[in-house]
GROMACS .gro file of C-alpha atoms in nm:
model
  492
    1MET     CA    1   2.174   4.641   2.059
    2ALA     CA    2   2.205   4.600   1.685
    3ILE     CA    3   1.900   4.690   1.480
    4GLY     CA    4   1.880   4.341   1.325
    5GLU     CA    5   1.856   4.163   1.660
    6ASP     CA    6   1.549   4.358   1.763
    7TRP     CA    7   1.365   4.340   1.432
    8SER     CA    8   1.449   3.991   1.300
    9CYS     CA    9   1.233   3.682   1.341
   10ASP     CA   10   1.249   3.316   1.243
   11ALA     CA   11   1.068   3.266   0.910
   12ASN     CA   12   0.966   2.910   1.002
   13ASP     CA   13   0.793   3.037   1.315
   14ALA     CA   14   0.630   3.331   1.139
   15LEU     CA   15   0.477   3.122   0.861
   16HIS     CA   16   0.159   2.935   0.958
   17ILE     CA   17   0.005   2.688   0.713
   18THR     CA   18  -0.363   2.615   0.770
   19VAL     CA   19  -0.617   2.388   0.606
   20VAL     CA   20  -0.969   2.531   0.617
   21GLN     CA   21  -1.324   2.432   0.528
   22PRO     CA   22  -1.659   2.611   0.549
   23GLY     CA   23  -1.802   2.676   0.895
   24ASP     CA   24  -2.134   2.802   1.024
   25THR     CA   25  -2.060   3.168   0.952
   26LYS     CA   26  -1.694   3.177   0.839
   27PRO     CA   27  -1.425   2.926   0.739
   28LYS     CA   28  -1.297   2.708   1.023
   29THR     CA   29  -0.947   2.571   1.058
   30LEU     CA   30  -0.895   2.194   1.039
   31SER     CA   31  -0.522   2.200   1.110
   32THR     CA   32  -0.232   2.442   1.147
   33PHE     CA   33   0.139   2.366   1.119
   34HIS     CA   34   0.470   2.533   1.046
   35PRO     CA   35   0.695   2.465   0.747
   36GLN     CA   36   1.009   2.256   0.775
   37PHE     CA   37   1.208   2.491   0.550
   38THR     CA   38   1.173   2.850   0.433
   39TYR     CA   39   1.520   2.910   0.286
   40PRO     CA   40   1.398   2.895  -0.078
   41ILE     CA   41   1.173   3.194  -0.003
   42PHE     CA   42   1.357   3.394   0.264
   43GLY     CA   43   1.721   3.292   0.219
   44ASP     CA   44   1.961   3.048   0.379
   45ASP     CA   45   1.935   3.208   0.725
   46GLU     CA   46   1.554   3.168   0.721
   47GLN     CA   47   1.519   3.508   0.887
   48ILE     CA   48   1.274   3.791   0.816
   49PHE     CA   49   1.376   4.145   0.899
   50GLY     CA   50   1.164   4.445   0.982
   51TYR     CA   51   0.856   4.321   1.170
   52LYS     CA   52   0.733   4.264   1.524
   53GLY     CA   53   0.453   4.018   1.593
   54LEU     CA   54   0.467   3.894   1.234
   55VAL     CA   55   0.228   3.619   1.121
   56ILE     CA   56   0.219   3.502   0.759
   57ARG     CA   57  -0.082   3.277   0.719
   58LEU     CA   58  -0.092   3.053   0.413
   59ARG     CA   59  -0.440   2.902   0.388
   60PHE     CA   60  -0.560   2.614   0.172
   61ALA     CA   61  -0.916   2.499   0.113
   62ALA     CA   62  -0.934   2.138   0.230
   63HIS     CA   63  -1.084   1.998  -0.091
   64ASP     CA   64  -0.935   2.188  -0.386
   65LEU     CA   65  -0.642   2.367  -0.214
   66ARG     CA   66  -0.771   2.712  -0.306
   67PRO     CA   67  -0.486   2.923  -0.156
   68HIS     CA   68  -0.469   3.252   0.027
   69VAL     CA   69  -0.186   3.457   0.179
   70HIS     CA   70  -0.262   3.688   0.470
   71ILE     CA   71   0.008   3.893   0.644
   72SER     CA   72  -0.032   4.065   0.980
   73TYR     CA   73   0.212   4.229   1.222
   74ASP     CA   74   0.218   4.462   1.521
   75GLU     CA   75   0.487   4.698   1.397
   76ARG     CA   76   0.699   4.749   1.084
   77PHE     CA   77   1.051   4.888   1.072
   78LYS     CA   78   1.081   5.234   0.920
   79ALA     CA   79   1.352   5.242   0.656
   80VAL     CA   80   1.687   5.389   0.755
   81ASP     CA   81   1.905   5.464   0.453
   82ASP     CA   82   1.933   5.132   0.264
   83THR     CA   83   1.801   4.924   0.556
   84THR     CA   84   1.438   4.831   0.489
   85ALA     CA   85   1.194   4.565   0.601
   86THR     CA   86   1.178   4.244   0.399
   87ASP     CA   87   0.943   4.272   0.102
   88LEU     CA   88   0.716   3.983   0.208
   89LEU     CA   89   0.487   3.982  -0.095
   90GLY     CA   90   0.782   4.016  -0.327
   91ALA     CA   91   0.944   3.711  -0.167
   92LEU     CA   92   0.625   3.506  -0.177
   93LYS     CA   93   0.495   3.588  -0.526
   94PRO     CA   94   0.726   3.347  -0.718
   95PHE     CA   95   0.600   3.060  -0.500
   96VAL     CA   96   0.224   3.113  -0.473
   97PRO     CA   97  -0.048   3.149  -0.741
   98GLU     CA   98  -0.176   3.496  -0.821
   99GLU     CA   99  -0.522   3.395  -0.697
  100SER     CA  100  -0.384   3.367  -0.341
  101LEU     CA  101  -0.327   3.742  -0.315
  102ILE     CA  102  -0.690   3.856  -0.294
  103ASN     CA  103  -0.821   4.023   0.023
  104LEU     CA  104  -0.927   3.808   0.318
  105PRO     CA  105  -1.305   3.884   0.315
  106GLU     CA  106  -1.325   3.786  -0.052
  107TYR     CA  107  -1.134   3.463   0.013
  108GLU     CA  108  -1.356   3.370   0.307
  109LYS     CA  109  -1.665   3.439   0.097
  110ASN     CA  110  -1.530   3.212  -0.178
  111ILE     CA  111  -1.478   2.932   0.075
  112GLN     CA  112  -1.821   2.972   0.233
  113GLU     CA  113  -2.014   3.005  -0.095
  114ASP     CA  114  -1.819   2.783  -0.336
  115PRO     CA  115  -2.092   2.651  -0.571
  116ASP     CA  116  -1.878   2.359  -0.688
  117ALA     CA  117  -1.763   2.231  -0.351
  118LYS     CA  118  -2.056   1.999  -0.282
  119ASP     CA  119  -2.003   1.801  -0.604
  120PHE     CA  120  -1.622   1.805  -0.590
  121THR     CA  121  -1.434   1.482  -0.644
  122PRO     CA  122  -1.056   1.462  -0.667
  123PRO     CA  123  -0.927   1.475  -1.027
  124GLY     CA  124  -0.828   1.156  -1.205
  125LYS     CA  125  -0.967   0.820  -1.100
  126LEU     CA  126  -1.002   0.643  -0.769
  127VAL     CA  127  -0.730   0.376  -0.745
  128TYR     CA  128  -0.735   0.271  -0.379
  129SER     CA  129  -0.941   0.309  -0.060
  130TYR     CA  130  -0.843   0.230   0.298
  131ASN     CA  131  -0.931   0.322   0.655
  132VAL     CA  132  -0.730   0.416   0.962
  133ASP     CA  133  -0.888   0.439   1.308
  134GLU     CA  134  -1.238   0.427   1.154
  135ARG     CA  135  -1.157   0.719   0.923
  136ASN     CA  136  -1.189   0.664   0.549
  137TYR     CA  137  -0.926   0.761   0.291
  138GLU     CA  138  -0.897   0.746  -0.086
  139ILE     CA  139  -0.608   0.771  -0.331
  140TRP     CA  140  -0.679   0.921  -0.672
  141ALA     CA  141  -0.443   0.923  -0.970
  142GLY     CA  142  -0.451   1.148  -1.275
  143SER     CA  143  -0.235   1.270  -1.561
  144LEU     CA  144  -0.075   1.611  -1.531
  145ALA     CA  145  -0.211   1.680  -1.880
  146ASP     CA  146  -0.556   1.694  -1.714
  147PRO     CA  147  -0.630   2.063  -1.636
  148ALA     CA  148  -0.807   1.965  -1.311
  149VAL     CA  149  -0.498   1.776  -1.189
  150GLN     CA  150  -0.275   2.062  -1.298
  151LYS     CA  151  -0.486   2.321  -1.116
  152ILE     CA  152  -0.462   2.147  -0.778
  153LEU     CA  153  -0.092   2.071  -0.823
  154ASP     CA  154  -0.017   2.434  -0.910
  155ARG     CA  155  -0.185   2.539  -0.587
  156ALA     CA  156   0.017   2.286  -0.386
  157GLN     CA  157   0.356   2.366  -0.543
  158VAL     CA  158   0.465   2.599  -0.262
  159LEU     CA  159   0.452   2.302  -0.023
  160VAL     CA  160   0.741   2.142  -0.212
  161SER     CA  161   0.966   2.434  -0.116
  162LEU     CA  162   0.839   2.430   0.243
  163PHE     CA  163   0.867   2.058   0.318
  164ILE     CA  164   1.099   1.885   0.069
  165GLU     CA  165   1.464   1.982   0.109
  166ALA     CA  166   1.608   2.093  -0.226
  167GLY     CA  167   1.267   2.020  -0.377
  168THR     CA  168   1.187   2.188  -0.707
  169PRO     CA  169   0.831   2.282  -0.810
  170LEU     CA  170   0.724   2.133  -1.143
  171ASP     CA  171   0.696   2.337  -1.460
  172THR     CA  172   0.337   2.277  -1.568
  173ASP     CA  173   0.376   2.496  -1.877
  174ASP     CA  174   0.540   2.211  -2.068
  175PRO     CA  175   0.377   2.084  -2.389
  176GLU     CA  176   0.104   1.823  -2.350
  177TRP     CA  177   0.319   1.530  -2.466
  178SER     CA  178   0.560   1.607  -2.183
  179LEU     CA  179   0.287   1.656  -1.921
  180GLU     CA  180   0.148   1.315  -2.016
  181ARG     CA  181   0.463   1.158  -1.869
  182TRP     CA  182   0.353   1.273  -1.524
  183THR     CA  183   0.100   1.100  -1.300
  184VAL     CA  184  -0.008   1.269  -0.977
  185PHE     CA  185  -0.144   1.068  -0.683
  186PHE     CA  186  -0.365   1.256  -0.435
  187VAL     CA  187  -0.453   1.123  -0.089
  188TYR     CA  188  -0.784   1.248   0.051
  189GLU     CA  189  -0.982   1.183   0.364
  190LYS     CA  190  -1.353   1.128   0.309
  191VAL     CA  191  -1.524   1.345   0.572
  192VAL     CA  192  -1.874   1.438   0.679
  193PRO     CA  193  -1.945   1.774   0.510
  194PRO     CA  194  -1.949   2.050   0.775
  195THR     CA  195  -2.224   2.240   0.589
  196PRO     CA  196  -2.483   2.135   0.328
  197THR     CA  197  -2.281   2.298   0.048
  198ALA     CA  198  -1.933   2.186   0.158
  199SER     CA  199  -1.715   1.913   0.010
  200SER     CA  200  -1.677   1.566   0.161
  201TYR     CA  201  -1.304   1.557   0.072
  202SER     CA  202  -1.008   1.685   0.271
  203ILE     CA  203  -0.648   1.674   0.144
  204VAL     CA  204  -0.393   1.448   0.318
  205GLY     CA  205  -0.097   1.451   0.079
  206TYR     CA  206   0.020   1.379  -0.272
  207ALA     CA  207   0.302   1.239  -0.483
  208THR     CA  208   0.419   1.312  -0.836
  209THR     CA  209   0.570   1.049  -1.064
  210TYR     CA  210   0.705   1.058  -1.416
  211ARG     CA  211   0.797   0.808  -1.682
  212TYR     CA  212   1.133   0.815  -1.851
  213TRP     CA  213   1.211   0.603  -2.150
  214LEU     CA  214   1.408   0.285  -2.101
  215TYR     CA  215   1.601   0.157  -2.402
  216GLN     CA  216   1.560  -0.219  -2.438
  217ARG     CA  217   1.748  -0.365  -2.729
  218ASP     CA  218   1.629  -0.694  -2.871
  219ARG     CA  219   1.958  -0.882  -2.882
  220SER     CA  220   1.803  -1.168  -3.076
  221GLU     CA  221   1.809  -0.941  -3.383
  222SER     CA  222   2.116  -0.790  -3.547
  223PRO     CA  223   2.102  -0.412  -3.589
  224THR     CA  224   1.989  -0.326  -3.941
  225VAL     CA  225   1.896  -0.013  -4.133
  226LYS     CA  226   1.535  -0.027  -4.245
  227ASP     CA  227   1.365   0.177  -4.513
  228GLY     CA  228   1.022   0.270  -4.390
  229ALA     CA  229   0.750   0.521  -4.455
  230PHE     CA  230   0.812   0.879  -4.346
  231PRO     CA  231   0.692   1.047  -4.134
  232LEU     CA  232   0.690   0.767  -3.880
  233PRO     CA  233   0.361   0.676  -3.715
  234GLU     CA  234   0.278   0.872  -3.400
  235ILE     CA  235   0.438   0.727  -3.089
  236LYS     CA  236   0.259   0.761  -2.756
  237ILE     CA  237   0.479   0.811  -2.450
  238SER     CA  238   0.249   0.583  -2.248
  239GLU     CA  239   0.316   0.291  -2.483
  240LEU     CA  240   0.697   0.297  -2.462
  241PRO     CA  241   0.892   0.088  -2.209
  242ALA     CA  242   0.981   0.309  -1.915
  243ARG     CA  243   1.092   0.342  -1.559
  244LEU     CA  244   0.852   0.523  -1.325
  245ARG     CA  245   1.026   0.768  -1.093
  246ILE     CA  246   0.877   0.920  -0.778
  247ALA     CA  247   0.973   1.287  -0.790
  248GLN     CA  248   0.784   1.447  -0.498
  249PHE     CA  249   0.623   1.275  -0.201
  250LEU     CA  250   0.444   1.470   0.070
  251VAL     CA  251   0.207   1.390   0.355
  252LEU     CA  252   0.088   1.695   0.550
  253PRO     CA  253   0.227   1.710   0.906
  254SER     CA  254  -0.124   1.695   1.052
  255HIS     CA  255  -0.153   1.342   0.909
  256HIS     CA  256   0.191   1.205   1.001
  257ARG     CA  257   0.234   0.881   1.192
  258SER     CA  258  -0.085   0.727   1.057
  259GLY     CA  259   0.048   0.509   0.773
  260HIS     CA  260  -0.051   0.734   0.483
  261GLY     CA  261   0.302   0.744   0.343
  262THR     CA  262   0.313   0.366   0.327
  263HIS     CA  263  -0.029   0.344   0.164
  264LEU     CA  264   0.071   0.605  -0.092
  265TYR     CA  265   0.402   0.437  -0.175
  266THR     CA  266   0.250   0.089  -0.207
  267THR     CA  267  -0.029   0.228  -0.425
  268ILE     CA  268   0.229   0.376  -0.661
  269HIS     CA  269   0.412   0.041  -0.663
  270ALA     CA  270   0.087  -0.143  -0.741
  271PHE     CA  271   0.030   0.106  -1.025
  272CYS     CA  272   0.368   0.000  -1.166
  273LEU     CA  273   0.290  -0.370  -1.138
  274ALA     CA  274  -0.038  -0.321  -1.325
  275ASP     CA  275   0.126  -0.138  -1.617
  276PRO     CA  276   0.313  -0.377  -1.850
  277THR     CA  277   0.508  -0.088  -2.007
  278ILE     CA  278   0.672   0.006  -1.675
  279VAL     CA  279   0.987  -0.195  -1.609
  280GLU     CA  280   1.079  -0.070  -1.261
  281LEU     CA  281   1.005   0.188  -0.994
  282THR     CA  282   1.275   0.436  -0.890
  283VAL     CA  283   1.294   0.738  -0.659
  284GLU     CA  284   1.454   1.075  -0.721
  285ASP     CA  285   1.698   1.177  -0.445
  286PRO     CA  286   1.518   1.024  -0.145
  287ASN     CA  287   1.597   1.153   0.204
  288GLU     CA  288   1.662   0.926   0.502
  289ALA     CA  289   1.301   0.931   0.624
  290PHE     CA  290   1.170   0.825   0.283
  291ASP     CA  291   1.440   0.558   0.258
  292ALA     CA  292   1.315   0.415   0.587
  293LEU     CA  293   0.954   0.415   0.465
  294ARG     CA  294   1.050   0.259   0.134
  295ASP     CA  295   1.270  -0.008   0.292
  296SER     CA  296   0.997  -0.108   0.536
  297ALA     CA  297   0.734  -0.132   0.263
  298ASP     CA  298   0.958  -0.321   0.019
  299PHE     CA  299   1.078  -0.558   0.292
  300CYS     CA  300   0.719  -0.645   0.380
  301LEU     CA  301   0.642  -0.695   0.012
  302LEU     CA  302   0.943  -0.915  -0.072
  303ARG     CA  303   0.983  -1.115   0.250
  304PRO     CA  304   0.701  -1.362   0.170
  305GLU     CA  305   0.853  -1.422  -0.174
  306PHE     CA  306   1.198  -1.487  -0.027
  307LEU     CA  307   1.045  -1.729   0.222
  308LYS     CA  308   0.847  -1.906  -0.048
  309HIS     CA  309   1.164  -1.968  -0.248
  310ASN     CA  310   1.368  -2.060   0.062
  311VAL     CA  311   1.615  -1.780  -0.007
  312ASN     CA  312   1.901  -1.792   0.242
  313LEU     CA  313   2.278  -1.778   0.260
  314ASN     CA  314   2.461  -2.101   0.196
  315PRO     CA  315   2.700  -2.133   0.493
  316ASP     CA  316   2.935  -2.363   0.297
  317PRO     CA  317   2.964  -2.224  -0.058
  318ASN     CA  318   3.312  -2.367  -0.108
  319GLU     CA  319   3.175  -2.722  -0.099
  320ILE     CA  320   3.033  -2.657  -0.445
  321TYR     CA  321   3.389  -2.620  -0.569
  322SER     CA  322   3.509  -2.951  -0.420
  323GLY     CA  323   3.781  -3.087  -0.648
  324LYS     CA  324   3.777  -2.763  -0.849
  325LYS     CA  325   3.974  -2.446  -0.823
  326ARG     CA  326   3.807  -2.220  -0.569
  327PRO     CA  327   3.729  -1.863  -0.674
  328THR     CA  328   3.950  -1.586  -0.538
  329VAL     CA  329   3.649  -1.353  -0.505
  330VAL     CA  330   3.325  -1.385  -0.309
  331PRO     CA  331   3.145  -1.692  -0.452
  332THR     CA  332   2.815  -1.510  -0.503
  333ALA     CA  333   2.656  -1.776  -0.723
  334ALA     CA  334   2.721  -2.040  -0.457
  335LEU     CA  335   2.601  -1.819  -0.171
  336ILE     CA  336   2.259  -1.711  -0.300
  337PRO     CA  337   2.021  -1.828  -0.577
  338SER     CA  338   2.107  -1.549  -0.820
  339ASP     CA  339   1.870  -1.659  -1.101
  340THR     CA  340   1.573  -1.687  -0.865
  341LEU     CA  341   1.648  -1.347  -0.715
  342ARG     CA  342   1.677  -1.191  -1.059
  343ASP     CA  343   1.333  -1.328  -1.145
  344ILE     CA  344   1.185  -1.190  -0.822
  345ARG     CA  345   1.336  -0.846  -0.876
  346THR     CA  346   1.209  -0.832  -1.233
  347ALA     CA  347   0.860  -0.949  -1.136
  348PHE     CA  348   0.829  -0.692  -0.857
  349LYS     CA  349   0.991  -0.415  -1.063
  350ILE     CA  350   1.230  -0.312  -0.784
  351GLU     CA  351   1.535  -0.106  -0.884
  352ALA     CA  352   1.860  -0.308  -0.856
  353THR     CA  353   2.031  -0.116  -0.574
  354GLN     CA  354   1.711  -0.103  -0.370
  355PHE     CA  355   1.659  -0.475  -0.421
  356ALA     CA  356   2.015  -0.540  -0.300
  357HIS     CA  357   1.942  -0.343   0.019
  358ILE     CA  358   1.624  -0.540   0.087
  359LEU     CA  359   1.795  -0.871   0.013
  360GLU     CA  360   2.084  -0.789   0.246
  361MET     CA  361   1.842  -0.687   0.519
  362TYR     CA  362   1.639  -1.006   0.473
  363LEU     CA  363   1.948  -1.231   0.474
  364LEU     CA  364   2.066  -1.058   0.791
  365SER     CA  365   1.726  -1.118   0.953
  366GLN     CA  366   1.759  -1.493   0.882
  367ILE     CA  367   2.073  -1.510   1.098
  368PRO     CA  368   1.984  -1.543   1.469
  369LYS     CA  369   2.050  -1.214   1.648
  370SER     CA  370   2.296  -1.379   1.886
  371HIS     CA  371   2.520  -1.445   1.585
  372ARG     CA  372   2.505  -1.084   1.461
  373LEU     CA  373   2.687  -0.775   1.576
  374ALA     CA  374   2.368  -0.640   1.736
  375GLY     CA  375   2.348  -0.953   1.952
  376GLY     CA  376   2.705  -0.929   2.073
  377THR     CA  377   2.875  -1.185   1.848
  378ASN     CA  378   3.254  -1.201   1.882
  379LEU     CA  379   3.352  -1.030   1.559
  380ALA     CA  380   3.727  -1.048   1.628
  381ARG     CA  381   3.705  -1.424   1.669
  382LEU     CA  382   3.492  -1.456   1.355
  383LEU     CA  383   3.747  -1.260   1.151
  384ILE     CA  384   4.007  -1.517   1.253
  385LYS     CA  385   3.791  -1.823   1.190
  386LYS     CA  386   3.619  -1.677   0.882
  387SER     CA  387   3.443  -1.941   0.671
  388LYS     CA  388   3.580  -2.216   0.896
  389ALA     CA  389   3.379  -2.114   1.203
  390GLU     CA  390   3.217  -2.412   1.373
  391ASN     CA  391   2.861  -2.277   1.388
  392PRO     CA  392   2.680  -2.252   1.050
  393ASN     CA  393   2.515  -1.924   1.158
  394ASP     CA  394   2.858  -1.776   1.227
  395ARG     CA  395   2.961  -1.881   0.879
  396ARG     CA  396   2.644  -1.728   0.735
  397TYR     CA  397   2.723  -1.402   0.913
  398TYR     CA  398   3.079  -1.408   0.781
  399TRP     CA  399   2.955  -1.458   0.427
  400TRP     CA  400   2.685  -1.192   0.474
  401ARG     CA  401   2.957  -0.941   0.558
  402MET     CA  402   3.162  -1.049   0.257
  403LEU     CA  403   2.863  -1.025   0.023
  404THR     CA  404   2.779  -0.677   0.152
  405LYS     CA  405   3.143  -0.568   0.127
  406GLN     CA  406   3.151  -0.687  -0.233
  407ARG     CA  407   2.853  -0.468  -0.326
  408LEU     CA  408   2.995  -0.167  -0.145
  409TYR     CA  409   3.337  -0.210  -0.305
  410LYS     CA  410   3.186  -0.224  -0.654
  411LYS     CA  411   2.983   0.088  -0.583
  412HIS     CA  412   3.275   0.289  -0.445
  413LYS     CA  413   3.561   0.121  -0.634
  414GLU     CA  414   3.722   0.437  -0.772
  415LEU     CA  415   3.729   0.607  -0.433
  416LEU     CA  416   3.851   0.298  -0.244
  417ASP     CA  417   4.122   0.220  -0.495
  418GLU     CA  418   4.283   0.553  -0.411
  419LEU     CA  419   4.348   0.426  -0.054
  420ASP     CA  420   4.624   0.191   0.049
  421LEU     CA  421   4.520  -0.165   0.136
  422THR     CA  422   4.505  -0.112   0.514
  423ASP     CA  423   4.291   0.201   0.488
  424ARG     CA  424   4.071   0.038   0.226
  425VAL     CA  425   3.997  -0.261   0.452
  426GLU     CA  426   3.928  -0.033   0.748
  427LYS     CA  427   3.698   0.190   0.543
  428LEU     CA  428   3.501  -0.108   0.412
  429ASP     CA  429   3.467  -0.254   0.762
  430ASP     CA  430   3.335   0.077   0.896
  431THR     CA  431   3.090   0.107   0.607
  432VAL     CA  432   2.958  -0.246   0.650
  433ARG     CA  433   2.909  -0.175   1.020
  434ASN     CA  434   2.709   0.140   0.938
  435VAL     CA  435   2.495  -0.045   0.685
  436GLU     CA  436   2.427  -0.325   0.932
  437GLU     CA  437   2.329  -0.078   1.204
  438GLY     CA  438   2.085   0.081   0.961
  439TYR     CA  439   1.928  -0.255   0.877
  440GLU     CA  440   1.896  -0.338   1.246
  441ILE     CA  441   1.701  -0.015   1.305
  442THR     CA  442   1.451  -0.110   1.034
  443LEU     CA  443   1.425  -0.473   1.148
  444SER     CA  444   1.371  -0.359   1.505
  445ALA     CA  445   1.091  -0.124   1.393
  446LEU     CA  446   0.924  -0.411   1.206
  447GLU     CA  447   0.964  -0.662   1.489
  448GLY     CA  448   0.629  -0.795   1.603
  449ARG     CA  449   0.448  -0.644   1.306
  450LEU     CA  450   0.513  -0.925   1.058
  451PRO     CA  451   0.335  -1.261   1.039
  452ASP     CA  452   0.540  -1.567   1.124
  453ALA     CA  453   0.734  -1.733   0.845
  454GLU     CA  454   0.492  -2.025   0.794
  455GLU     CA  455   0.187  -1.801   0.769
  456GLU     CA  456   0.363  -1.560   0.534
  457THR     CA  457   0.489  -1.841   0.308
  458THR     CA  458   0.133  -1.970   0.276
  459GLU     CA  459   0.006  -1.623   0.188
  460ALA     CA  460   0.274  -1.577  -0.075
  461SER     CA  461   0.203  -1.914  -0.234
  462SER     CA  462  -0.170  -1.849  -0.258
  463SER     CA  463  -0.158  -1.484  -0.360
  464GLY     CA  464   0.076  -1.515  -0.655
  465ARG     CA  465   0.369  -1.304  -0.760
  466GLY     CA  466   0.326  -0.929  -0.769
  467LYS     CA  467   0.017  -0.907  -0.549
  468ARG     CA  468   0.009  -0.593  -0.340
  469LYS     CA  469   0.055  -0.651   0.033
  470LEU     CA  470   0.012  -0.369   0.285
  471ALA     CA  471   0.198  -0.531   0.573
  472VAL     CA  472   0.334  -0.219   0.743
  473SER     CA  473   0.112  -0.119   1.034
  474ASP     CA  474  -0.063   0.214   1.030
  475ASP     CA  475   0.051   0.330   1.373
  476GLU     CA  476   0.426   0.331   1.315
  477ASP     CA  477   0.471   0.467   0.968
  478GLU     CA  478   0.827   0.572   0.885
  479GLU     CA  479   0.758   0.892   0.697
  480GLU     CA  480   0.878   1.253   0.692
  481ASP     CA  481   0.817   1.300   1.064
  482ASN     CA  482   1.004   0.985   1.162
  483GLY     CA  483   1.251   1.173   1.382
  484ALA     CA  484   1.573   1.041   1.529
  485GLU     CA  485   1.544   0.680   1.416
  486ALA     CA  486   1.526   0.770   1.049
  487ALA     CA  487   1.807   1.019   1.086
  488LYS     CA  488   2.033   0.752   1.237
  489ARG     CA  489   1.970   0.505   0.960
  490PRO     CA  490   2.263   0.489   0.715
  491LYS     CA  491   2.177   0.438   0.348
  492ILE     CA  492   2.472   0.333   0.133
   0.00000   0.00000   0.00000
C-alpha cells in the first residue's frame, strides 16, 4: 500500500466548524457543520497528508465570532526524506486571525468570562426584524469603515473560502474612503442568554455590499469646460449616484431552509429602494442556488406590479401594423408595454438582465400550462402554425419563445454568428428550452405560495410602488443548501 493512501484524509471531513456560547462550567456548542470547500486552504484535491484521527475544530463565539483553532489527532506521520505531514497551522494562518491561535483553556475562559458579552449588540443599526417558527431574528447594517463592523467581518472572512466557491476575502486595510463604499448586513437570532453574563445574540449569516459609481450624463446640457475654484470641494462617495453590488452572501448551514436568505436579500433590496443615490442592485458572480433565491424573491416582488398594469403578451402584435409594412424582426413594442416595463424596472432598481429574466418567467406563467412545453403542448405543430395558430394562448407561447430567443441572440450574437444558419437555429432552440425548464422549476417551487391575482393586484394598488413585500415562504427558501433543484436550474 502506498504511504499516501494510509495517511491521507479528506480535508472537508477533518474540518469541523462550531458555534459556541457560554455554558454552566465551559462553553457549549450550539451547532457543528463541515465546510463546503477547503481547496483554498489545502489545495485542489482537498486532502491532508500525515495524520490519523485528525480533527481541526474552528470555533466561533455566537455573538461576536471570536475565533479559535484547535487541532487534535491520534497519530502523526514521521518524516521520510522529503515526505512530511501537512503543516496545518502554516496552511491555516493566512485565513484566520492571529487571535484564533491561542491555547484552548485561554479561549474557553475568554468565552465564559467575556465582560462585554452581556451588553453586546451587533454593530451598525437595526434595519429589519422578523420571526420564524416563534424564533426572533434581526438584521443589522453597518459601514465597513466602522471598526466594530470590521472586527466581526475580519473574524468571519475564513467562511468565505469555506462556503463561497471562488470567494475572495475582503481587504479591510483599504483607506477609509474606500471602506465607506462597503455596507455589511448581519443576521442574528435573538436568544435567551444561557448565563447571566452571556449575550442575547447568535449569528445566522451576513452579506457584504459595495457601491460603485455610475456615470449619468445630463444630456439636456451640452458638454462644456468650466473654470471653477481649485481644489474642488470634497466629494462624499455616499452622495454620488451608484449601483449597489452584493459581493458575499452567506447563511450558516445550521440555519438553512428557514427563509433567512430571502429575508436578507429583500432587506438589501429595501435598503436600495430607500437610498435615492442608488440606481440599481446587482450581484457579483452569483451561483445557481443564489440565482434561484434571487429569482423567487424578485418574482414575488414584481408580480403584483405586473398584474396591476395588466402586463401580458399581445397574441396578435401584427394587427398593429395593419396597412403598414410589418417588421422583419420580433415586434417587441407591439408584444409588451415597453415604456411601462421600463418605468417598473427603474422604480424597483432591478438590473436589466435580471428584470428580463423575471419578465420572461412572469409572461410564461400567464400562459396556461397546457399551452406550454411543460404541459405537453405540440411544439412541432406550433412551429408550423407560428403566429397563425388558432388558439390565442398558442400564439402567446409562440411569441414568448420568439421574444426570449431575441434576448438570447443579442446576448450571444458574436458566438452564434460563427455558426451556420441551421446550427444557429438549433442552438437557439436548445437554449430557449433550457431557459424555459429553469423558469418552470422556479414557478413550480412558488406554486401555492402566492396570493391569487385579484388579491395581489389589490395589494399592489394600495401599497404603492417600491414597497417591500416578503412573499416567499420561510419553509422553502432557495438558498445555498437548495440541492438538486437549484443545480438543475439553467441561468442564461
